[in-house]
Coordinates of C-alpha atoms and ligand atoms in Angstrom, one line a residue:
M1 CA -12.3 8.1 3.7
S2 CA -15.1 6.0 1.8
S3 CA -14.2 5.5 -2.0
N4 CA -17.2 7.5 -2.8
D5 CA -16.1 10.5 -1.2
I6 CA -14.7 13.4 -3.5
L7 CA -10.9 13.3 -3.4
K8 CA -10.4 16.8 -3.1
V9 CA -6.6 18.1 -4.1
A10 CA -5.0 21.3 -4.0
V11 CA -2.7 21.9 -6.9
I12 CA 0.2 24.4 -6.6
G13 CA 2.4 24.4 -9.9
G14 CA 5.0 26.7 -8.3
D15 CA 7.9 27.9 -10.4
G16 CA 9.4 26.9 -13.6
T17 CA 8.6 23.7 -15.0
G18 CA 6.6 23.0 -11.9
P19 CA 3.4 23.6 -13.6
E20 CA 4.2 21.6 -16.6
V21 CA 5.0 18.6 -14.7
V22 CA 1.8 19.0 -12.5
A23 CA -0.4 19.6 -15.5
E24 CA 0.4 15.7 -16.3
G25 CA 0.0 14.7 -12.6
V26 CA -3.4 16.1 -12.5
K27 CA -4.0 14.5 -16.3
V28 CA -3.2 11.3 -14.6
L29 CA -5.1 11.9 -11.5
K30 CA -8.2 12.5 -12.9
A31 CA -7.9 9.5 -15.8
V32 CA -7.4 7.0 -12.9
A33 CA -10.2 8.3 -10.8
K34 CA -12.6 7.9 -13.9
L35 CA -11.3 4.5 -14.4
E36 CA -11.5 3.6 -10.8
G37 CA -15.3 5.3 -10.5
F38 CA -14.4 7.9 -7.8
P39 CA -14.9 11.7 -8.1
V40 CA -12.2 14.2 -7.8
E41 CA -11.7 17.7 -7.2
T42 CA -8.8 19.9 -7.9
K43 CA -8.3 23.6 -7.5
E44 CA -5.2 25.4 -8.4
F45 CA -3.3 27.9 -6.1
D46 CA -0.5 30.4 -7.7
Y47 CA 1.6 30.4 -4.9
G48 CA 5.5 30.6 -5.9
G49 CA 8.4 33.2 -6.9
K50 CA 6.1 35.1 -9.4
R51 CA 3.5 35.5 -6.9
Y52 CA 5.7 36.6 -4.2
L53 CA 7.9 38.9 -6.9
A54 CA 4.4 40.4 -7.7
T55 CA 2.8 40.8 -3.9
G56 CA 5.7 40.4 -1.5
E57 CA 4.1 37.8 0.2
V58 CA 4.9 33.6 -0.1
L59 CA 1.5 32.2 1.5
P60 CA -1.4 35.0 2.0
E61 CA -3.3 35.1 4.9
G62 CA -5.5 32.5 5.2
A63 CA -3.5 30.2 2.8
I64 CA -2.9 27.4 5.1
Q65 CA -6.6 27.5 6.5
E66 CA -7.8 27.0 3.0
L67 CA -5.5 24.3 1.8
S68 CA -6.3 22.6 4.9
Q69 CA -9.8 22.1 3.7
F70 CA -8.3 19.6 0.7
D71 CA -7.4 16.0 1.4
S72 CA -3.9 16.5 -0.3
I73 CA -1.8 18.9 -2.2
L74 CA 0.0 18.3 -5.3
L75 CA 3.3 20.5 -5.2
G76 CA 5.5 21.0 -8.6
A77 CA 8.5 23.0 -7.9
I78 CA 9.5 26.3 -5.9
G79 CA 12.4 28.1 -7.2
H80 CA 12.6 31.6 -8.9
P81 CA 16.1 33.0 -10.4
D82 CA 14.8 36.5 -9.3
V83 CA 14.1 35.3 -5.5
A84 CA 16.9 35.0 -2.8
P85 CA 17.4 31.3 -1.7
G86 CA 15.5 30.8 1.5
I87 CA 12.5 33.0 0.9
L88 CA 10.2 30.4 -0.9
E89 CA 11.8 27.1 0.6
R90 CA 11.1 28.8 4.1
G91 CA 7.9 30.5 3.3
L92 CA 6.2 27.8 1.3
L93 CA 7.7 24.3 1.6
L94 CA 8.7 24.6 5.0
Q95 CA 6.0 26.6 6.4
M96 CA 3.6 23.7 5.0
R97 CA 5.7 21.1 6.5
F98 CA 5.3 22.6 9.8
D99 CA 2.2 24.4 9.8
F100 CA 0.1 21.2 8.9
D101 CA 2.8 19.1 10.9
Q102 CA 3.7 16.8 7.9
Y103 CA 6.3 15.0 10.2
I104 CA 6.8 12.0 7.8
N105 CA 9.1 12.7 4.6
L106 CA 8.7 9.6 2.6
R107 CA 10.8 8.9 -0.3
P108 CA 10.5 5.9 -1.9
V109 CA 13.7 4.6 -4.0
K110 CA 13.2 2.2 -6.6
L111 CA 14.7 2.0 -9.9
F112 CA 12.0 1.4 -12.7
P113 CA 12.4 -1.0 -15.4
G114 CA 14.4 0.8 -18.3
V115 CA 15.6 3.5 -16.4
E116 CA 19.4 3.6 -16.3
T117 CA 21.2 3.7 -12.7
P118 CA 24.7 5.0 -12.6
L119 CA 25.5 1.9 -10.4
A120 CA 27.2 -0.7 -12.7
G121 CA 25.6 -3.9 -12.8
K122 CA 22.4 -3.0 -10.6
K123 CA 19.0 -3.5 -11.7
P124 CA 15.6 -2.7 -10.7
E125 CA 15.6 -5.8 -8.2
D126 CA 18.6 -4.6 -6.5
I127 CA 17.4 -0.8 -5.9
D128 CA 14.1 -1.1 -4.2
F129 CA 14.1 0.7 -0.8
V130 CA 12.3 3.3 1.4
V131 CA 13.5 6.8 3.2
V132 CA 11.6 7.7 6.2
R133 CA 12.9 10.9 6.6
E134 CA 11.8 13.1 10.1
N135 CA 10.2 16.3 8.8
T136 CA 9.5 18.8 11.4
E137 CA 12.8 19.1 13.7
D138 CA 16.6 19.2 13.7
L139 CA 18.5 21.7 12.0
Y140 CA 15.1 22.6 10.1
A141 CA 13.6 23.9 13.0
G142 CA 15.3 27.2 12.1
I143 CA 16.7 28.3 15.7
G144 CA 19.9 30.4 15.7
G145 CA 21.4 33.5 15.4
F146 CA 24.3 35.9 14.7
L147 CA 26.3 37.8 17.0
K148 CA 28.5 40.8 15.7
K149 CA 27.2 39.9 12.2
G150 CA 29.5 41.1 9.5
T151 CA 32.4 41.8 11.9
A152 CA 35.7 39.6 12.1
D153 CA 34.4 38.6 15.6
E154 CA 31.1 37.2 14.2
V155 CA 29.6 34.2 15.6
A156 CA 26.6 32.1 14.3
T157 CA 24.6 29.4 15.9
Q158 CA 22.2 27.2 14.2
T159 CA 20.7 24.7 16.8
A160 CA 19.5 21.1 16.3
I161 CA 16.5 20.4 18.1
Y162 CA 15.1 16.6 18.6
T163 CA 12.0 16.0 20.9
R164 CA 11.3 12.6 22.2
K165 CA 7.7 13.1 21.0
G166 CA 9.2 14.1 17.4
C167 CA 11.6 11.0 17.2
E168 CA 9.2 8.6 18.6
R169 CA 6.0 9.2 16.2
C170 CA 8.5 9.3 13.3
I171 CA 10.3 5.9 14.5
R172 CA 6.8 4.2 15.2
W173 CA 5.3 5.4 11.9
A174 CA 8.5 3.7 10.1
F175 CA 8.0 0.3 12.0
E176 CA 4.4 0.2 11.0
Y177 CA 5.6 0.7 7.3
T178 CA 8.0 -1.7 7.5
R179 CA 5.5 -4.1 8.8
R180 CA 3.1 -3.1 5.9
R181 CA 5.7 -3.1 3.4
D182 CA 6.4 -6.7 4.0
R183 CA 9.9 -7.1 2.3
K184 CA 12.8 -7.8 4.4
K185 CA 11.1 -6.4 7.4
Q186 CA 14.1 -4.7 8.3
L187 CA 14.2 -1.1 9.6
T188 CA 17.9 0.6 9.7
L189 CA 18.4 3.8 11.7
V190 CA 20.5 6.0 10.0
A191 CA 22.2 8.7 12.6
K192 CA 25.2 9.9 14.0
T193 CA 25.4 8.3 17.7
N194 CA 29.4 8.3 17.8
V195 CA 29.3 12.1 17.6
L196 CA 26.0 13.5 18.4
T197 CA 26.1 12.1 21.7
Y198 CA 23.0 14.3 22.7
G199 CA 20.5 14.5 20.1
H200 CA 21.2 10.9 18.3
D201 CA 21.6 9.4 21.6
L202 CA 17.8 10.6 21.8
W203 CA 17.2 8.8 18.5
W204 CA 18.7 5.7 19.3
R205 CA 17.2 5.0 22.9
T206 CA 13.6 5.8 21.3
F207 CA 14.5 3.5 18.3
Q208 CA 15.4 0.9 20.9
D209 CA 12.2 1.4 23.1
V210 CA 10.0 1.0 20.1
A211 CA 11.7 -1.5 18.1
R212 CA 10.6 -3.9 21.3
E213 CA 7.1 -3.5 20.1
Y214 CA 7.8 -4.7 16.7
P215 CA 9.2 -8.2 17.3
D216 CA 8.7 -9.2 13.8
I217 CA 10.8 -6.5 12.3
K218 CA 14.7 -6.5 12.6
P219 CA 16.1 -3.4 14.0
D220 CA 19.2 -2.0 12.3
Y221 CA 21.6 0.6 12.7
N222 CA 24.3 2.3 10.3
H223 CA 25.7 5.8 10.9
V224 CA 25.0 8.1 8.0
D225 CA 28.7 8.2 6.4
A226 CA 28.8 4.4 6.1
C227 CA 25.1 4.4 5.1
C228 CA 26.2 6.6 2.0
M229 CA 29.1 4.0 1.1
W230 CA 26.7 1.0 1.4
M231 CA 24.0 2.7 -0.3
V232 CA 26.0 2.9 -3.5
K233 CA 28.0 -0.2 -3.3
N234 CA 25.0 -2.7 -1.8
P235 CA 21.9 -0.9 -2.2
E236 CA 20.2 -4.3 -2.2
Y237 CA 21.0 -4.3 1.5
Y238 CA 18.3 -1.9 2.7
D239 CA 14.4 -2.4 3.0
V240 CA 13.5 0.4 5.1
I241 CA 15.6 3.4 6.5
V242 CA 14.5 5.9 9.4
T243 CA 16.5 8.9 9.8
T244 CA 16.8 12.6 11.1
N245 CA 15.3 15.5 8.9
M246 CA 19.0 16.9 8.0
F247 CA 20.6 13.9 7.0
G248 CA 17.2 12.5 5.4
D249 CA 17.8 15.3 2.9
I250 CA 21.2 14.6 2.1
I251 CA 20.8 10.9 1.6
T252 CA 17.7 11.0 -0.6
D253 CA 19.7 13.3 -3.0
L254 CA 22.3 10.1 -3.2
A255 CA 19.3 7.9 -3.3
G256 CA 17.5 9.9 -5.8
I257 CA 20.2 9.6 -8.4
L258 CA 20.6 5.8 -7.7
Q259 CA 17.0 5.5 -9.0
G260 CA 17.2 7.3 -12.2
G261 CA 17.6 11.2 -11.0
M262 CA 15.4 14.0 -10.5
G263 CA 13.1 12.9 -13.2
V264 CA 11.7 10.1 -11.5
A265 CA 12.3 10.7 -7.5
A266 CA 9.1 11.8 -5.8
G267 CA 8.3 12.1 -2.2
G268 CA 5.3 12.7 0.1
N269 CA 5.3 15.0 3.3
I270 CA 2.7 13.3 5.1
N271 CA 0.7 14.0 8.4
P272 CA -0.6 10.6 9.0
E273 CA -3.3 11.8 11.8
P274 CA -6.9 11.3 10.7
G275 CA -7.7 14.2 8.7
G276 CA -4.3 15.4 8.4
T277 CA -3.2 17.4 5.3
S278 CA -0.5 15.7 3.1
M279 CA 1.6 17.0 0.3
F280 CA 3.3 15.4 -2.2
E281 CA 6.0 16.4 -4.8
P282 CA 8.7 15.5 -7.4
M283 CA 12.0 15.5 -5.3
G284 CA 13.3 18.3 -8.5
G285 CA 13.8 21.7 -8.7
S286 CA 12.1 24.0 -10.8
A287 CA 14.6 24.2 -13.4
P288 CA 13.9 27.2 -15.2
K289 CA 16.1 27.0 -18.3
Y290 CA 13.9 24.2 -19.7
T291 CA 10.5 26.2 -18.7
G292 CA 7.8 25.9 -21.3
Q293 CA 9.8 23.6 -23.6
N294 CA 7.7 20.4 -23.0
V295 CA 10.9 18.6 -22.4
I296 CA 11.0 18.1 -18.4
N297 CA 9.9 14.5 -17.1
P298 CA 6.9 14.1 -15.5
I299 CA 7.4 10.8 -14.3
A300 CA 8.4 12.3 -10.7
T301 CA 5.1 14.1 -10.2
I302 CA 3.0 11.1 -11.7
S303 CA 4.8 8.9 -9.1
A304 CA 3.8 11.7 -6.4
V305 CA 0.4 11.2 -7.6
A306 CA 0.4 7.5 -7.0
M307 CA 1.5 8.3 -3.5
L308 CA -1.5 10.7 -3.0
L309 CA -3.6 8.2 -3.9
E310 CA -2.0 5.6 -1.5
Q311 CA -1.9 8.0 1.2
A312 CA -5.7 9.2 0.4
G313 CA -6.7 5.3 0.5
R314 CA -7.3 5.0 -3.0
Q315 CA -5.0 1.8 -3.1
S316 CA -6.0 -0.1 -6.3
A317 CA -5.6 3.5 -8.1
A318 CA -2.3 4.0 -6.9
D319 CA -1.1 0.5 -8.1
R320 CA -2.8 1.2 -11.6
V321 CA -0.4 4.3 -11.9
M322 CA 2.7 2.7 -10.4
K323 CA 2.1 -0.1 -13.1
A324 CA 1.5 2.2 -15.8
I325 CA 4.5 4.2 -15.1
Q326 CA 6.8 1.2 -15.0
L327 CA 5.3 0.1 -18.4
V328 CA 5.9 3.5 -19.7
T329 CA 9.5 3.6 -18.4
G330 CA 10.5 0.1 -19.4
T331 CA 8.9 0.0 -22.9
K332 CA 8.7 3.6 -24.2
M333 CA 11.0 5.9 -22.9
K334 CA 14.4 6.3 -24.0
S335 CA 15.9 8.2 -21.0
Q336 CA 14.8 9.8 -18.0
A337 CA 16.5 12.8 -18.6
A338 CA 14.7 16.5 -19.9
G339 CA 14.9 16.6 -23.7
K340 CA 16.1 13.1 -24.2
M341 CA 12.9 10.9 -23.3
G342 CA 12.1 10.3 -26.9
Y343 CA 8.6 12.2 -26.1
G344 CA 7.7 15.5 -24.7
T345 CA 6.3 16.1 -21.1
R346 CA 2.7 16.0 -22.2
E347 CA 3.3 12.9 -24.5
V348 CA 4.9 11.0 -21.4
G349 CA 1.6 12.0 -19.4
D350 CA -0.6 10.7 -22.1
L351 CA 1.4 7.4 -22.3
V352 CA 0.6 6.8 -18.6
V353 CA -2.9 7.6 -19.0
E354 CA -3.0 4.9 -21.8
H355 CA -1.2 2.3 -19.9
L356 CA -3.5 2.7 -16.9
N357 CA -6.0 -0.1 -18.3
A358 CA -2.9 -2.4 -18.6
Ligands
IPM401 C1 14.0 18.9 -0.1 C2 14.4 20.1 -0.3 C3 14.2 21.2 0.7 C4 14.6 20.4 1.9 C5 14.8 22.4 0.6 C6 14.2 22.9 -0.7 C7 14.3 23.1 1.8 O1 16.1 20.0 -0.5 O2 12.7 18.7 0.0 O3 14.7 17.9 0.1 O4 15.9 20.5 2.3 O5 14.0 19.7 2.8
MN402 MN1 16.4 17.6 -0.3

C-alpha cells in the first residue's frame, strides 16, 4: 500500500466496555494519521451481543464480504451476560479468524515503563518477547461430537487438527518475524512432543525443515508446561515463541499478566497475504460491570492500533503511537487497573494523543 492511499478501518466496538476503548483507539488513529499526513476512513459496525439478542444473528448475511473491503478491522470486545458462552466467540471472533484466514495470532508481550508486573524484580528490559500463535487449526477447528448425549454412557470427542500447510505457513512467518525483529534472533517452538506424538511431531518436523532456511536464527524448543515455568522465572530468556492455537491461547494469558494485565495486552489476527484482512483487538473481555463508567483502560486497544498501523505499512505512525503509549504509562498513569489509572478512559486517550508529537 502506498502511503497516500486511504487506510480503511472497520470498527467493531462490540459489547460492554468494547465501544469505549475502541473510541479511544479511533481517536489516536485519526490523530496520528493527521500528523503523518495520510487519510484514514473508519466505519462502525454494531456486531456483538446486543445485536444478536435483537436479531438472532451474530454476523448478518454479507458481513464478511463487506468487511473484506477494509484494510483492517479494529475489534473492541465481545461477550454479553445474556448470551450463552460460545455463541459470540464462535459466531464472530472465530468466524472472522477462519473466514479471513487470519492464520497468525500475534501477541507482543512487553512490559511498558511504569507498568507493574507481578514478577518481583523484573524490569521492562526483562519482559519483551512475542508469541506467534497459529490461529486456524488445532482444537479450535470445531471437529467433534457427542454419542449418547445426556446419558450415563455419554461420549464426547474434540479433535485437534494440524496440517502441514497450516503449521508450515505459521512457522515460516515466525522465522521471518524473528529475523525482522532482530533481537536475540531466537525462535522457540512451544509444543508437547513427548505426549502429542502425532500432531506435534508434525509441528516438530516442520519446524526443523523450515529452520534450515534460516541459518541466522537460533531454533529452540520448550515443552509447553516447562515454558509456563520459565516464562515466570526467566522471561528475559524469550525472544519469539511460535506455538499451536490452544497452547498459544493459554500461554498468552499468562504472558499477558506478566506485562501488566488485560489493560495493556493487545493482539493481532493477521492474514499476511497481499490483500488479506487482518483484525486487531485488546486481549481483555467486555468487562460488563465497568460499562459506561469511563474507568476501563484503553491502552491495550491503543496498542492494537499501533499493531494495525504496522501491519498496514504505516511504520512511522505505529512507532509514534508506541512511543506515546510508553510516555503515558511511564510518566502519567498511576496504575493500569480499571478505576485506578488516575485518569478516565477518555483522558488516557487524550494523553496519548498529546504525546504523539514527542
Ligand atoms: C483469545 C480468546 C478467544 C480464544 C476466545 C474468546 C474464543 O480467549 O482471543 O485468546 O480462545 O482464542
Ligand atoms: Mn484467550
